[in-house]
């Protein structure tokens, strides 16, 4: 089982901010911004290139993040990042959306 599947299953502890039947949102262990959360679909797949048939899940996930904006402390804005593969530095091969905010985020 991959590390995020273990977090989803509760086998590895995490600071969960939100959970429903298809996604979990928890704090990144090595935050790169004042607020750094990870949004993970409960179903294991590594890449967007494997997400054929999961379009509705991905759409619901983005809309859910937006609905949670205030609750997550992101009322002043936020950034979503999805690293894909080697060049992007993806280290965990379970699809995840980084949610960054809580401060003005550098862009260069
Ligand atoms: P990637 O580099 O694959 O896009 O992002 C993986 C992220 O997972 C990194 O930001 C890293 O800090 C985070 N991470 C890795 N292991 C754990 C863990 O055990 N718990 C939590 N909460 N985050 C983790
Ligand atoms: Zn997994």
XYZ file of N, CA and C and ligand atoms in Angstrom:
349
model
N 0.854 -1.201 0.000
C 0.000 0.000 0.000
C 0.885 1.245 0.000
N 0.552 2.261 -0.792
C 1.386 3.467 -0.844
C 1.124 4.339 0.387
N 1.993 5.321 0.580
C 1.934 6.133 1.807
C 0.610 6.896 1.928
N 0.079 7.377 0.809
C -1.194 8.111 0.891
C -2.369 7.152 1.075
N -2.276 5.947 0.518
C -3.315 4.941 0.805
C -3.316 4.620 2.296
N -2.136 4.586 2.910
C -2.053 4.327 4.357
C -2.643 5.478 5.155
N -2.421 6.704 4.688
C -3.030 7.868 5.359
C -4.556 7.805 5.212
N -5.024 7.491 3.991
C -6.478 7.368 3.758
C -7.065 6.309 4.692
N -6.347 5.200 4.858
C -6.840 4.093 5.697
C -6.660 4.360 7.189
N -5.943 5.447 7.537
C -5.702 5.752 8.945
C -4.558 4.956 9.547
N -3.789 4.276 8.700
C -2.662 3.472 9.210
C -1.447 4.337 9.511
N -1.362 5.485 8.838
C -0.343 6.496 9.153
C -1.115 7.730 9.610
N -0.747 8.302 10.759
C -1.493 9.471 11.239
C -1.294 10.694 10.350
N -2.291 11.533 10.294
C -2.183 12.787 9.542
C -3.114 13.792 10.201
N -2.871 15.059 9.900
C -3.743 16.113 10.426
C -4.811 16.394 9.384
N -5.906 15.671 9.504
C -6.976 15.769 8.508
C -7.805 17.019 8.714
N -8.106 17.705 7.617
C -8.937 18.914 7.647
C -10.314 18.636 7.091
N -10.420 17.608 6.236
C -11.703 17.311 5.598
C -11.656 15.876 5.080
N -12.803 15.223 5.149
C -12.895 13.874 4.582
C -14.325 13.621 4.146
N -14.496 13.003 2.979
C -15.809 12.479 2.603
C -15.602 11.103 1.988
N -16.590 10.614 1.257
C -16.457 9.232 0.773
C -15.462 9.097 -0.371
N -15.042 10.218 -0.982
C -14.102 10.066 -2.100
C -12.780 10.808 -1.996
N -12.668 11.765 -1.087
C -11.387 12.481 -0.934
C -11.044 12.707 0.540
N -9.757 12.956 0.782
C -9.281 13.390 2.091
C -8.389 14.611 1.867
N -8.479 15.592 2.773
C -7.583 16.749 2.744
C -6.845 16.798 4.078
N -5.516 16.801 4.022
C -4.718 16.817 5.252
C -3.505 17.721 5.065
N -2.869 18.086 6.195
C -1.715 18.983 6.138
C -0.495 18.266 5.588
N 0.251 18.951 4.716
C 1.521 18.421 4.229
C 2.523 18.406 5.390
N 3.306 17.339 5.468
C 4.248 17.167 6.579
C 5.419 18.145 6.482
N 5.698 18.635 5.267
C 6.804 19.588 5.040
C 6.259 20.808 4.310
N 5.566 21.692 5.046
C 4.839 22.775 4.376
C 5.742 23.728 3.593
N 5.308 24.061 2.379
C 6.044 24.993 1.514
C 5.371 26.366 1.513
N 4.332 26.547 2.315
C 3.650 27.837 2.473
C 3.000 27.801 3.853
N 2.504 28.971 4.309
C 1.895 29.020 5.647
C 0.796 27.983 5.774
N -0.012 27.866 4.735
C -0.982 26.766 4.669
C -0.579 25.892 3.494
N -0.349 24.620 3.764
C 0.000 23.672 2.704
C -0.744 22.374 2.990
N -1.790 22.154 2.197
C -2.620 20.961 2.373
C -2.470 20.066 1.155
N -2.801 18.804 1.339
C -2.825 17.854 0.232
C -4.237 17.301 0.115
N -4.775 17.332 -1.078
C -6.092 16.756 -1.339
C -5.880 15.480 -2.147
N -6.341 14.372 -1.603
C -6.037 13.056 -2.159
C -7.339 12.298 -2.432
N -7.532 11.823 -3.661
C -8.673 10.923 -3.861
C -8.427 9.611 -3.112
N -9.464 9.048 -2.532
C -9.271 7.806 -1.771
C -8.838 6.658 -2.672
N -9.310 6.704 -3.918
C -8.942 5.658 -4.872
C -7.500 5.871 -5.328
N -6.719 4.796 -5.327
C -5.307 4.919 -5.728
C -5.142 4.946 -7.241
N -4.574 6.034 -7.746
C -3.993 6.061 -9.086
C -2.913 7.133 -9.043
N -1.881 6.967 -9.882
C -0.686 7.785 -9.712
C -0.732 9.079 -10.511
N -1.294 9.004 -11.724
C -1.143 10.123 -12.662
C -2.473 10.517 -13.290
N -2.551 11.762 -13.724
C -3.729 12.215 -14.471
C -3.892 11.403 -15.755
N -2.773 10.903 -16.295
C -2.865 10.106 -17.523
C -3.584 8.782 -17.290
N -3.824 8.437 -16.024
C -4.571 7.205 -15.696
C -5.995 7.533 -15.266
N -6.390 8.795 -15.443
C -7.669 9.227 -14.869
C -8.827 9.169 -15.862
N -8.632 8.491 -17.000
C -9.747 8.292 -17.930
C -10.891 7.604 -17.193
N -12.092 8.159 -17.308
C -13.241 7.599 -16.590
C -13.451 8.226 -15.224
N -12.470 9.003 -14.773
C -12.578 9.635 -13.452
C -12.778 11.152 -13.584
N -13.265 11.582 -14.736
C -13.431 13.023 -14.970
C -14.373 13.652 -13.941
N -15.454 12.964 -13.646
C -16.448 13.527 -12.724
C -15.859 13.641 -11.313
N -15.117 12.635 -10.905
C -14.455 12.672 -9.589
C -13.505 13.869 -9.502
N -12.709 14.062 -10.556
C -11.750 15.173 -10.543
C -12.476 16.512 -10.524
N -13.558 16.620 -11.272
C -14.340 17.857 -11.280
C -14.947 18.120 -9.906
N -15.542 17.107 -9.306
C -16.132 17.281 -7.968
C -15.064 17.682 -6.963
N -13.865 17.112 -7.117
C -12.780 17.410 -6.180
C -12.404 18.889 -6.236
N -12.255 19.430 -7.441
C -11.906 20.850 -7.569
C -13.012 21.738 -7.008
N -14.250 21.407 -7.310
C -15.368 22.223 -6.833
C -15.477 22.123 -5.309
N -15.172 20.965 -4.746
C -15.196 20.786 -3.281
C -14.133 21.640 -2.615
N -12.928 21.664 -3.196
C -11.867 22.510 -2.635
C -12.341 23.964 -2.604
N -12.944 24.409 -3.687
C -13.441 25.790 -3.744
C -14.518 26.019 -2.687
N -15.379 25.048 -2.475
C -16.452 25.191 -1.478
C -15.886 25.273 -0.064
N -14.720 24.679 0.139
C -14.093 24.650 1.466
C -13.142 25.822 1.690
N -13.043 26.726 0.723
C -12.025 27.782 0.752
C -11.940 28.477 2.111
N -13.070 28.982 2.593
C -13.048 29.726 3.866
C -12.721 28.809 5.025
N -13.360 27.650 5.042
C -13.162 26.686 6.131
C -11.690 26.283 6.260
N -10.973 26.268 5.148
C -9.565 25.875 5.166
C -8.636 27.064 5.435
N -9.216 28.254 5.616
C -8.405 29.435 5.936
C -7.810 30.097 4.716
N -8.443 29.880 3.552
C -7.865 30.326 2.281
C -8.653 31.473 1.656
N -9.346 32.250 2.526
C -10.256 33.274 1.987
C -9.537 34.313 1.125
N -8.228 34.529 1.339
C -7.500 35.527 0.550
C -6.903 34.950 -0.729
N -7.217 33.701 -1.035
C -6.720 33.091 -2.266
C -5.853 31.882 -1.981
N -5.644 31.105 -3.012
C -4.861 29.877 -2.851
C -4.347 29.427 -4.208
N -3.435 28.494 -4.188
C -2.864 27.941 -5.425
C -2.976 26.432 -5.373
N -3.358 25.830 -6.484
C -3.384 24.366 -6.599
C -2.234 23.924 -7.491
N -1.539 22.877 -7.074
C -0.405 22.345 -7.835
C -0.558 20.827 -7.903
N -0.382 20.291 -9.114
C -0.412 18.831 -9.286
C 0.876 18.425 -9.993
N 1.837 17.936 -9.246
C 3.091 17.494 -9.841
C 2.887 16.154 -10.537
N 3.425 16.060 -11.771
C 3.261 14.848 -12.567
C 4.620 14.386 -13.067
N 5.137 13.325 -12.483
C 6.343 12.699 -13.011
C 7.650 13.324 -12.548
N 8.708 12.786 -13.120
C 10.079 13.076 -12.686
C 10.428 14.557 -12.727
N 10.226 15.175 -13.890
C 10.660 16.567 -14.044
C 9.952 17.512 -13.092
N 8.748 17.143 -12.696
C 7.985 17.985 -11.767
C 8.348 17.681 -10.320
N 9.129 16.628 -10.109
C 9.541 16.280 -8.746
C 8.474 15.534 -7.964
N 7.570 14.839 -8.677
C 6.543 14.054 -7.971
C 7.216 12.922 -7.195
N 7.025 12.927 -5.884
C 7.662 11.905 -5.043
C 6.691 10.821 -4.607
N 5.422 11.166 -4.481
C 4.430 10.170 -4.056
C 3.558 9.826 -5.258
N 3.537 8.554 -5.610
C 2.845 8.127 -6.834
C 1.391 7.757 -6.547
N 0.722 8.681 -5.879
C -0.730 8.608 -5.648
C -1.212 10.026 -5.902
N -2.103 10.185 -6.873
C -2.483 11.531 -7.296
C -2.840 12.408 -6.105
N -2.298 13.610 -6.081
C -2.621 14.544 -5.004
C -2.553 15.965 -5.538
N -3.408 16.794 -4.980
C -3.445 18.212 -5.333
C -2.883 18.985 -4.152
N -1.772 19.688 -4.366
C -1.254 20.580 -3.329
C -2.156 21.807 -3.262
N -2.526 22.209 -2.058
C -3.309 23.434 -1.848
C -2.443 24.361 -1.006
N -2.043 25.495 -1.608
C -1.106 26.409 -0.952
C -1.767 27.754 -0.716
N -1.542 28.340 0.453
C -2.124 29.650 0.727
C -1.707 30.153 2.094
N -2.535 31.070 2.622
C -2.256 31.626 3.945
C -1.280 32.782 3.917
N -0.802 33.135 2.726
C 0.148 34.236 2.566
C 0.221 34.554 1.066
N 0.911 35.653 0.725
C 1.135 35.955 -0.695
C 2.171 34.962 -1.220
N 1.839 34.281 -2.309
C 2.689 33.206 -2.817
C 3.599 33.730 -3.930
N 4.902 33.475 -3.846
C 5.808 33.909 -4.925
C 5.502 33.154 -6.220
N 5.706 33.791 -7.341
C 5.387 33.157 -8.637
C 6.627 33.028 -9.525
N 7.811 33.479 -9.066
C 9.013 33.365 -9.908
C 10.119 32.607 -9.229
P 4.928 15.525 -4.540
O 6.365 15.934 -4.429
O 4.790 14.057 -4.848
O 4.098 16.388 -5.442
O 4.316 15.785 -3.108
C 4.343 14.861 -2.076
C 4.101 15.629 -0.809
O 3.765 14.705 0.211
C 5.315 16.423 -0.315
O 4.989 17.807 -0.229
C 5.613 15.813 1.055
O 6.011 16.773 2.003
C 4.300 15.153 1.424
N 4.424 13.975 2.264
C 5.253 12.924 2.062
N 5.082 11.991 3.023
C 4.098 12.477 3.845
C 3.476 11.960 5.020
O 3.775 10.870 5.509
N 2.513 12.732 5.590
C 2.138 13.943 5.060
N 1.185 14.615 5.718
N 2.710 14.453 3.958
C 3.677 13.727 3.356
Zn -2.104 5.080 -2.907
